[in-house]
PDB file of C-alpha atoms and ligand atoms in Angstrom:
ATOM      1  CA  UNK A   1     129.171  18.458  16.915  1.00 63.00           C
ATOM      2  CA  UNK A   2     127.216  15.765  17.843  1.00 85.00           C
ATOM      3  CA  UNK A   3     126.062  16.409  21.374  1.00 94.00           C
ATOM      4  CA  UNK A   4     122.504  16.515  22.459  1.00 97.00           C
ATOM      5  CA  UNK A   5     121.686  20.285  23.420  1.00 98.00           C
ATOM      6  CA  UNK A   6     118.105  20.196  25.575  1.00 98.00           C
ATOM      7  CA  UNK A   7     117.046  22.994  27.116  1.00 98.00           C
ATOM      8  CA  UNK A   8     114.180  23.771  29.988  1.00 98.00           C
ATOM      9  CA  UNK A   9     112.134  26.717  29.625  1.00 98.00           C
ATOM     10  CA  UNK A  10     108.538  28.239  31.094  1.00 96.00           C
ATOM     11  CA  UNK A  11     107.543  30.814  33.923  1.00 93.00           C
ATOM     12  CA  UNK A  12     109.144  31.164  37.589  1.00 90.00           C
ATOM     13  CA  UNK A  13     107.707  28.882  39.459  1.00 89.00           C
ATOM     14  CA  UNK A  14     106.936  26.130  36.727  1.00 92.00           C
ATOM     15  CA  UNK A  15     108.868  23.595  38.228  1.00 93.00           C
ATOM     16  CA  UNK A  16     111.037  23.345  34.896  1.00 96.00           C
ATOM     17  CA  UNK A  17     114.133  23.238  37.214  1.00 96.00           C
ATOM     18  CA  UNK A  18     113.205  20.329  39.031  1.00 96.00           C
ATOM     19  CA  UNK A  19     111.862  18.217  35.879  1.00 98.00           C
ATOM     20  CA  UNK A  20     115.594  19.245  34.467  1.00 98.00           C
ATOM     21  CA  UNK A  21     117.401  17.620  37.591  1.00 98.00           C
ATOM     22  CA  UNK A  22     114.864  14.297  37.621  1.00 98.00           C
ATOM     23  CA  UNK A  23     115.980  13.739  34.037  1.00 98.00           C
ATOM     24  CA  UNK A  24     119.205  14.448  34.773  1.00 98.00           C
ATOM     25  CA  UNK A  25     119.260  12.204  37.264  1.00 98.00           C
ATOM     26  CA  UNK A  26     117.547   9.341  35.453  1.00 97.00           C
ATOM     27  CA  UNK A  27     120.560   9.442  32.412  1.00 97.00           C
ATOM     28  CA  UNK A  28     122.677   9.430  34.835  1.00 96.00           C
ATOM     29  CA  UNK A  29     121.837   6.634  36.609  1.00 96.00           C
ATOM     30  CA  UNK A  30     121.584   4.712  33.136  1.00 94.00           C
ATOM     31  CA  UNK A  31     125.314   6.196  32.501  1.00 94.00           C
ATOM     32  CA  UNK A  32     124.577   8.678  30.065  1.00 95.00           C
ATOM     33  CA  UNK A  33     127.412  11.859  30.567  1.00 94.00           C
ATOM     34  CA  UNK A  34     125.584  14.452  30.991  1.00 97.00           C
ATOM     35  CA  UNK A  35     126.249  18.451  31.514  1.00 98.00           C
ATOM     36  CA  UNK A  36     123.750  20.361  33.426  1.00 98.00           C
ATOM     37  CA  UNK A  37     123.737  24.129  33.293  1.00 98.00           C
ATOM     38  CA  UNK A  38     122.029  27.238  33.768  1.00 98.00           C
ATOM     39  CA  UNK A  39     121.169  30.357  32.159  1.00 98.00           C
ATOM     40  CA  UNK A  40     121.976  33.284  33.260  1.00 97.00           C
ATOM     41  CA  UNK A  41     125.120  31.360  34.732  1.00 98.00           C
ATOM     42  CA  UNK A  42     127.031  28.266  33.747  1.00 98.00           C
ATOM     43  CA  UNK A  43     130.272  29.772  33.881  1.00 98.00           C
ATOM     44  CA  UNK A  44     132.510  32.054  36.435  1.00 98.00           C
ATOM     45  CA  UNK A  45     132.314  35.514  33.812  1.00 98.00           C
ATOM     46  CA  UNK A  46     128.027  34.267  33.634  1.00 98.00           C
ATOM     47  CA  UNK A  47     127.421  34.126  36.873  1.00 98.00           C
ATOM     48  CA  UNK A  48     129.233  37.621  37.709  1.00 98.00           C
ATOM     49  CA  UNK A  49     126.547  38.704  34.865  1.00 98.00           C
ATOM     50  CA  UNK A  50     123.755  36.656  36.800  1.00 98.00           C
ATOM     51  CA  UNK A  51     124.446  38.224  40.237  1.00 97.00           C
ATOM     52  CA  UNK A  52     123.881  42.074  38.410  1.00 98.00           C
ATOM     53  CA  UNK A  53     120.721  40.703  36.639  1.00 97.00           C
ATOM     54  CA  UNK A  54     118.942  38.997  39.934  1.00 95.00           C
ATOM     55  CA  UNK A  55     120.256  41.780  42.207  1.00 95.00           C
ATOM     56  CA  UNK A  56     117.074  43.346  43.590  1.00 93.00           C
ATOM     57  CA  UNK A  57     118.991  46.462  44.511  1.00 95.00           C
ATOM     58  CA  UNK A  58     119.296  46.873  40.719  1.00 96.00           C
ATOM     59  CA  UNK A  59     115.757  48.430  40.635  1.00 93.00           C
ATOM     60  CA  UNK A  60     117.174  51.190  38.182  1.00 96.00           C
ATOM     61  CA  UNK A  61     118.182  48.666  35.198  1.00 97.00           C
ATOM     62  CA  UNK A  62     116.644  50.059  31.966  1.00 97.00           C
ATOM     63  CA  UNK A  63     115.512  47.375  29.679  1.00 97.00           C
ATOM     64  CA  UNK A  64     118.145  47.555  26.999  1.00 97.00           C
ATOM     65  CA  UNK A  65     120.698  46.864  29.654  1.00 98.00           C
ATOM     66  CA  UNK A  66     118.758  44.173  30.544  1.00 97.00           C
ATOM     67  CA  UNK A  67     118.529  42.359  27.315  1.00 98.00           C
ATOM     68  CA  UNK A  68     122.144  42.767  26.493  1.00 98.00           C
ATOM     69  CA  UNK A  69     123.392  41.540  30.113  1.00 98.00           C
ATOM     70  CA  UNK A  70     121.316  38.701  28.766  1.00 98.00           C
ATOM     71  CA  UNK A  71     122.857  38.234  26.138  1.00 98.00           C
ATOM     72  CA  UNK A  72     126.499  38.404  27.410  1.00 98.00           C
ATOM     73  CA  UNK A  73     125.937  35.959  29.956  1.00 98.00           C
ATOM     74  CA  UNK A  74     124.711  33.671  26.808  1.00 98.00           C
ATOM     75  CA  UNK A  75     127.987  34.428  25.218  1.00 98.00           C
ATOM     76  CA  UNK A  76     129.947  33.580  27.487  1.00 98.00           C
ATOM     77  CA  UNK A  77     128.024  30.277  28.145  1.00 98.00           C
ATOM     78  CA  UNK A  78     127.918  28.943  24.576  1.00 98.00           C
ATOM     79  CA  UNK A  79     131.220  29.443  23.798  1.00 98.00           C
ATOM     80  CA  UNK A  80     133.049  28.446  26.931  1.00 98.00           C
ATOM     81  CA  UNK A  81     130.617  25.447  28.160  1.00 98.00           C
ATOM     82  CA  UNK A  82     128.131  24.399  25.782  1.00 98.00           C
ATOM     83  CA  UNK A  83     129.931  23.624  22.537  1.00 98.00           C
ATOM     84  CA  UNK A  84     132.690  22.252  24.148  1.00 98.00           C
ATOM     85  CA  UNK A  85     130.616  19.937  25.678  1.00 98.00           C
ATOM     86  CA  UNK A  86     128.829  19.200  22.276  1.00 97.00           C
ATOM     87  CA  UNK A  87     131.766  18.565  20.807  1.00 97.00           C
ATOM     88  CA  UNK A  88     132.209  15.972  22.807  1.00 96.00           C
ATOM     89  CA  UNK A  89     129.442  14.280  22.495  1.00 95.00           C
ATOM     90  CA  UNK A  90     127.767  14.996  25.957  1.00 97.00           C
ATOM     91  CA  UNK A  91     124.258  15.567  26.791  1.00 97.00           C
ATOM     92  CA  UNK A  92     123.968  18.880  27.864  1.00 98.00           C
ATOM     93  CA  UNK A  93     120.133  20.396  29.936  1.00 98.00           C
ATOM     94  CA  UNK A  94     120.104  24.107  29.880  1.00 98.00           C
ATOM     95  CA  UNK A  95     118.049  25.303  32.382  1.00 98.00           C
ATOM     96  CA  UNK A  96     116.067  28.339  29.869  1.00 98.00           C
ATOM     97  CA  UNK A  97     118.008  30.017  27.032  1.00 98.00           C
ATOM     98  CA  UNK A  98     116.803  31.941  24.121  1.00 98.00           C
ATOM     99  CA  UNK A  99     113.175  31.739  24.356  1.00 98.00           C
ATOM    100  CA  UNK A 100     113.347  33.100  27.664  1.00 98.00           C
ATOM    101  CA  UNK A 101     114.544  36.068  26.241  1.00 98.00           C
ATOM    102  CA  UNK A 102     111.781  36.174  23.890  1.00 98.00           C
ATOM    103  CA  UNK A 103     109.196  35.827  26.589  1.00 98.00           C
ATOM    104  CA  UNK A 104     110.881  37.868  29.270  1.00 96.00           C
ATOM    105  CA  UNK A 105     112.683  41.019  27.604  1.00 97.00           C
ATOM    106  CA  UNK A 106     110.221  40.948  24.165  1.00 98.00           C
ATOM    107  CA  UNK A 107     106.925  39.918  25.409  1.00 98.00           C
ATOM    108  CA  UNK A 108     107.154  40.695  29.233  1.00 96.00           C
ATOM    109  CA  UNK A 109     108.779  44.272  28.879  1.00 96.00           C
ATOM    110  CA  UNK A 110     107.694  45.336  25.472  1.00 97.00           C
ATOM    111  CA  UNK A 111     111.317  45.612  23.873  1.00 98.00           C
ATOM    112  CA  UNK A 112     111.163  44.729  19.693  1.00 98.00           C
ATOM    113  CA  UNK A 113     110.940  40.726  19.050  1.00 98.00           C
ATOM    114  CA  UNK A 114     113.244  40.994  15.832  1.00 98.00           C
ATOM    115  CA  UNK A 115     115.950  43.073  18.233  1.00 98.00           C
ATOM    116  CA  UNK A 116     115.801  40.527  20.446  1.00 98.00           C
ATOM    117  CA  UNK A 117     116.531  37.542  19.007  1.00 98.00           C
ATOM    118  CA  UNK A 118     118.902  39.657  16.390  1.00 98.00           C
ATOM    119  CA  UNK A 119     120.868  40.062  20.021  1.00 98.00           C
ATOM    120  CA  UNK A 120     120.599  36.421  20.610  1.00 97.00           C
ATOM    121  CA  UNK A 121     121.436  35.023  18.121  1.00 97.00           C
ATOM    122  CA  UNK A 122     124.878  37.266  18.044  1.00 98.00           C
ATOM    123  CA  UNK A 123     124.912  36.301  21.540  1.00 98.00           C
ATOM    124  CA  UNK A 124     124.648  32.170  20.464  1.00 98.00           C
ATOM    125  CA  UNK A 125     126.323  32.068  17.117  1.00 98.00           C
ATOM    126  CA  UNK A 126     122.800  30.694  16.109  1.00 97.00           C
ATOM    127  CA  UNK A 127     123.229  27.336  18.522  1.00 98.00           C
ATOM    128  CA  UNK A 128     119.818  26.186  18.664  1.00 98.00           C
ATOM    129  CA  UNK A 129     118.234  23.224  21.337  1.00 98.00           C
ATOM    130  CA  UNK A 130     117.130  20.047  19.202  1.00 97.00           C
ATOM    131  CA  UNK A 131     114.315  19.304  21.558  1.00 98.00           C
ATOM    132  CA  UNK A 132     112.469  22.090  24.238  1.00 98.00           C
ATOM    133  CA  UNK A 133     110.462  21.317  27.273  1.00 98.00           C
ATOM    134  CA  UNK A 134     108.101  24.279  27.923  1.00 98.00           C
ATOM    135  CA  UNK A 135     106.509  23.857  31.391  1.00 98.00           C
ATOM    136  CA  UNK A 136     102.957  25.816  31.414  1.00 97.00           C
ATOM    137  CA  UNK A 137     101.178  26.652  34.061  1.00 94.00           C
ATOM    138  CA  UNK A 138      98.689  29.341  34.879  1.00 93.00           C
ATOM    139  CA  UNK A 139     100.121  32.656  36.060  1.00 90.00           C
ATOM    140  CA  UNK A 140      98.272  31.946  39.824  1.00 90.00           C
ATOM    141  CA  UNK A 141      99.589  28.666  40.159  1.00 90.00           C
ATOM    142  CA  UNK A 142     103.031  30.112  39.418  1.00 88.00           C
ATOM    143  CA  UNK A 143     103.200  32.868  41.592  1.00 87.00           C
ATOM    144  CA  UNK A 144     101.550  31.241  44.640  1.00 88.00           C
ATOM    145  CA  UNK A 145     104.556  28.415  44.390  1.00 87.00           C
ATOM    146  CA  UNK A 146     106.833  31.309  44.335  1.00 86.00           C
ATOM    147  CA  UNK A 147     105.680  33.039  47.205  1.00 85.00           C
ATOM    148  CA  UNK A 148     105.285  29.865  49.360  1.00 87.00           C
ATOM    149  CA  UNK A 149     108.653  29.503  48.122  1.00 82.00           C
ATOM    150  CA  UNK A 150     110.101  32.473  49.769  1.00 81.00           C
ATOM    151  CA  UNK A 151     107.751  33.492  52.496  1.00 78.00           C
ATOM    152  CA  UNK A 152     107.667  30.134  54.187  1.00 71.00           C
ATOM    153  CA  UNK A 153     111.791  30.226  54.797  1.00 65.00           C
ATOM    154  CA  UNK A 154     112.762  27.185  53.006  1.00 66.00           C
ATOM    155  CA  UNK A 155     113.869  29.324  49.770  1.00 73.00           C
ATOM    156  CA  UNK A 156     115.567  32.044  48.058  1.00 78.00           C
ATOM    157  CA  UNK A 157     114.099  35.432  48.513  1.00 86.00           C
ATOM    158  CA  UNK A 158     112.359  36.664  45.079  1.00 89.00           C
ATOM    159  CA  UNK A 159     114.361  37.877  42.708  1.00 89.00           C
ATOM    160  CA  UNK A 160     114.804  40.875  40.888  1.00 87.00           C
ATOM    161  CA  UNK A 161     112.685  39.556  38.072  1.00 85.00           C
ATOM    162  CA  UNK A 162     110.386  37.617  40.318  1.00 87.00           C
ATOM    163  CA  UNK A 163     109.451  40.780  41.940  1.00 86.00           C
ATOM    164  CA  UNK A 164     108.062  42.227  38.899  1.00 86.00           C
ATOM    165  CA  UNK A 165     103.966  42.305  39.398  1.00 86.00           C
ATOM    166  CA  UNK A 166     101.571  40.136  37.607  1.00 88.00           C
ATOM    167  CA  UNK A 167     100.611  41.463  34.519  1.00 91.00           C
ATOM    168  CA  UNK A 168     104.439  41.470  33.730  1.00 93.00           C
ATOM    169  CA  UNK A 169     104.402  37.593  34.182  1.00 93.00           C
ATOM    170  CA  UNK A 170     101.047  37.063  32.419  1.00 94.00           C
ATOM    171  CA  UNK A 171     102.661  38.846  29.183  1.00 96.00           C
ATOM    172  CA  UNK A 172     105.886  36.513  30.250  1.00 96.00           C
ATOM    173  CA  UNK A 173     103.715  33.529  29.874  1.00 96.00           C
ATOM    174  CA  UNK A 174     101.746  34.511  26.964  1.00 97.00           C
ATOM    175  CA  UNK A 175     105.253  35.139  25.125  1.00 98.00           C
ATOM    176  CA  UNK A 176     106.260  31.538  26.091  1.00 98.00           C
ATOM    177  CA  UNK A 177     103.182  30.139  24.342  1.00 98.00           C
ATOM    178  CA  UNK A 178     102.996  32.219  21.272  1.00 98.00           C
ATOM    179  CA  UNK A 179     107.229  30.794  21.224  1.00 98.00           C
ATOM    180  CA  UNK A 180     105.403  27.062  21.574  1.00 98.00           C
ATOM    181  CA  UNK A 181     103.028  27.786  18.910  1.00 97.00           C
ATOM    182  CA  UNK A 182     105.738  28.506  16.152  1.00 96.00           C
ATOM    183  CA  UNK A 183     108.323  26.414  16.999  1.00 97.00           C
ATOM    184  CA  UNK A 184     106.135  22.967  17.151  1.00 97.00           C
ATOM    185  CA  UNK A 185     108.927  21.083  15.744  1.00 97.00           C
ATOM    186  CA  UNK A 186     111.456  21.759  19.005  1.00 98.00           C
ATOM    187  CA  UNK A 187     109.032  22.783  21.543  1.00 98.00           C
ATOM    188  CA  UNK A 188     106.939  19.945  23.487  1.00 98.00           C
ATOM    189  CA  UNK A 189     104.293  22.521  25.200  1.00 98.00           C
ATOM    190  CA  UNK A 190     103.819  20.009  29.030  1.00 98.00           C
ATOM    191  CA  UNK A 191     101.078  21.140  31.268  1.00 96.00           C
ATOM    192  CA  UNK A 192     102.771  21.314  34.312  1.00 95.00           C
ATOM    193  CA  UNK A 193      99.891  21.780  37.108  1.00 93.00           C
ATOM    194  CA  UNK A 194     100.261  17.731  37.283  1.00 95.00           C
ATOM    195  CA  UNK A 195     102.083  15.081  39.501  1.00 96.00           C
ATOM    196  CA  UNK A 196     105.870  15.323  39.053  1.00 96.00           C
ATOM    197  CA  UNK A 197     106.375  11.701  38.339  1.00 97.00           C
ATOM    198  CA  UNK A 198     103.680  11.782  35.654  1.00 98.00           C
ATOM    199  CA  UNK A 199     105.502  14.832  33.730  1.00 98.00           C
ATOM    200  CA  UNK A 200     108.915  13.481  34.382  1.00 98.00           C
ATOM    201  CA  UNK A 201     107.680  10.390  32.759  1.00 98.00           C
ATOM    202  CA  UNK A 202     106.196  12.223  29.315  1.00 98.00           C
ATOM    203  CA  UNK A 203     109.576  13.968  29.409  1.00 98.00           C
ATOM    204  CA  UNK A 204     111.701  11.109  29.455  1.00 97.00           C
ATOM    205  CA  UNK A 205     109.982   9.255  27.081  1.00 97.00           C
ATOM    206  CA  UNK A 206     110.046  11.574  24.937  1.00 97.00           C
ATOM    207  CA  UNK A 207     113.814  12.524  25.392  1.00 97.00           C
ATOM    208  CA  UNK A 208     114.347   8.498  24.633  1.00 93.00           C
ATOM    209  CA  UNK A 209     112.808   9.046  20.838  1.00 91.00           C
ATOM    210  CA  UNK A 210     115.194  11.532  20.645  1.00 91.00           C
ATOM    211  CA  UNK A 211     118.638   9.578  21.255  1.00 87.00           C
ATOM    212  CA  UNK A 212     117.031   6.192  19.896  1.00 80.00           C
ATOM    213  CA  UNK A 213     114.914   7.051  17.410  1.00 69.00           C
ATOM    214  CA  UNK A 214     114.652   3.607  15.695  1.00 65.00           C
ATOM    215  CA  UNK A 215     115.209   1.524  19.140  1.00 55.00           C
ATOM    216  CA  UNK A 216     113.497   0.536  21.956  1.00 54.00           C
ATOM    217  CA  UNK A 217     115.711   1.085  24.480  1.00 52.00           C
ATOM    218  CA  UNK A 218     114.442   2.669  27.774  1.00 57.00           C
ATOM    219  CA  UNK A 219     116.029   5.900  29.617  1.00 59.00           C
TER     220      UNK A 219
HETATM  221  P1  LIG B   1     116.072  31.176  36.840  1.00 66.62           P
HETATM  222  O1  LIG B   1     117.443  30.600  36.863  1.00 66.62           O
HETATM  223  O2  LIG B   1     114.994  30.367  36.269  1.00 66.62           O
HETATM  224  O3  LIG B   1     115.657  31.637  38.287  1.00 66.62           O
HETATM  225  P2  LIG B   1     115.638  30.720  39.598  1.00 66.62           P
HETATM  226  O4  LIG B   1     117.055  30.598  40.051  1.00 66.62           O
HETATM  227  O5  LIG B   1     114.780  31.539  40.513  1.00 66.62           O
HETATM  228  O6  LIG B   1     115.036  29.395  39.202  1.00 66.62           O
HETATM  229  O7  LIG B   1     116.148  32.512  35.969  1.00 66.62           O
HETATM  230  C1  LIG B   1     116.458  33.712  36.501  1.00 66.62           C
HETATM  231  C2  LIG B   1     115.541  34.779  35.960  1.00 66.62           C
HETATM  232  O8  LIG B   1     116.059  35.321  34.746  1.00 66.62           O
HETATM  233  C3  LIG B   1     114.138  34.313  35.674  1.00 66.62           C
HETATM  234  O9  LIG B   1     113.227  35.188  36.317  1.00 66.62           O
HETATM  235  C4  LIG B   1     113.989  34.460  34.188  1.00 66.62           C
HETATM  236  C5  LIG B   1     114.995  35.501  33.823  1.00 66.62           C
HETATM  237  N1  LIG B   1     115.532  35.410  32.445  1.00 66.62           N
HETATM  238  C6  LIG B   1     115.232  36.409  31.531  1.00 66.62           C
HETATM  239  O10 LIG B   1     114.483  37.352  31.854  1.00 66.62           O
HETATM  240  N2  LIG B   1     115.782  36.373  30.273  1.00 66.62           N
HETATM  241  C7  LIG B   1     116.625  35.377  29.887  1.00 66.62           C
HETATM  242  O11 LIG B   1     117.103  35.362  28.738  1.00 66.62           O
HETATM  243  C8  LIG B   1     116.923  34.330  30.830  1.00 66.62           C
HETATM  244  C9  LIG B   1     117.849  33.232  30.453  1.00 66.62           C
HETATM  245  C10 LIG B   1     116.355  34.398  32.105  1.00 66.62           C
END
């Protein structure tokens, strides 16, 4: 396998999503092949998961559930997209993956951190990202994005998850950077409250070390 796997995480709202399409969009444009996806989602059986996960009439989802619909939308996503795509030699952005997990079902609701990623990394086979790009914010930044978001018309209602109160995503975010903090090899930790140009910037330039490490050449 000798794909590049990238993947996007931080807290709703972070703007990880749209830093994950501008880079997208600038390998494109220099011809790179590359494979965006999603998580939960990326393929038919994942997005069937998705839809039960996000559902906000699911209000009576106990956490285990949770963690293992997680997980099974993973499954199905690793196996059927992203190694394929590896394998041949594509670029592939994951919009969050494990270490959402960690911050949302281990940190946010309480459930055990060594369960968790024991379930993930069933779930994954043990694919890891080479390279992470954790958007931070603060939890009031966040949130107010999110609720502009969806109040003034332009976007999705909140989500299941979304919906969850505050405290829920402070623990979500502090799970994210205690993730950063041991991982420093994979994770770039990019404070996110900043222009968009100026962070897609840092991330491409980065992302360049990682495909030319010896070369100049630009992305
Ligand atoms: P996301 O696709 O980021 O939502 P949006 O479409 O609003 O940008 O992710 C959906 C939600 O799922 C998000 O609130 C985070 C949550 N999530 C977990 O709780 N655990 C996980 O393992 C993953 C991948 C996502």
């Amino acid at each position: 396998m000798e794909g590049i796997f990238v993947t996007f995480e931080g807290p709703d709202g972070s703007g990880k999503t749209t830093q994950l399409k501008m880079l997208a969009e600038r390998l494109h444009s220099k011809g790179y092949d590359v494979v965006v996806t999603r998580e939960p989602g990326g393929t038919p059986i994942s997005d069937e998961v998705r839809r039960i996960l996000l559902s906000p009439d699911n209000e009576e989802m106990i956490d285990q559930t949770e963690v293992l619909l997680y997980a099974a939308a993973r499954a199905q996503h690793v196996h059927e997209k992203i190694i394929p795509a590896l394998e041949q030699k594509r670029i592939v952005l994951c919009d969050r993956y494990i270490d959402a997990s960690v911050a949302y079902q281990a940190y946010g609701l309480g459930l055990d951190l060594q369960t968790v990623l024991a379930i993930s990394q069933f779930a994954s086979g043990g694919l890891q990202p080479v390279r992470t790009y954790m958007l931070d914010v603060p939890v009031e930044v966040s949130r107010q994005r999110l609720l502009d978001r969806s109040s003034g018309g332009s976007g999705p209602m909140l989500d299941r998850i979304e919906l969850k109160g505050n405290e829920y995503h402070a623990r979500v975010r502090k799970g994210f950077l205690a993730v950063a903090e041991s991982n420093r090899e994979r994770i770039r930790l990019i404070q996110a409250d900043r222009p968009l140009q100026e962070i897609a910037d840092e991330i491409a330039e980065d992302f360049e070390k990682l495909i030319h490490p010896d070369s100049k050449v630009r992305v």
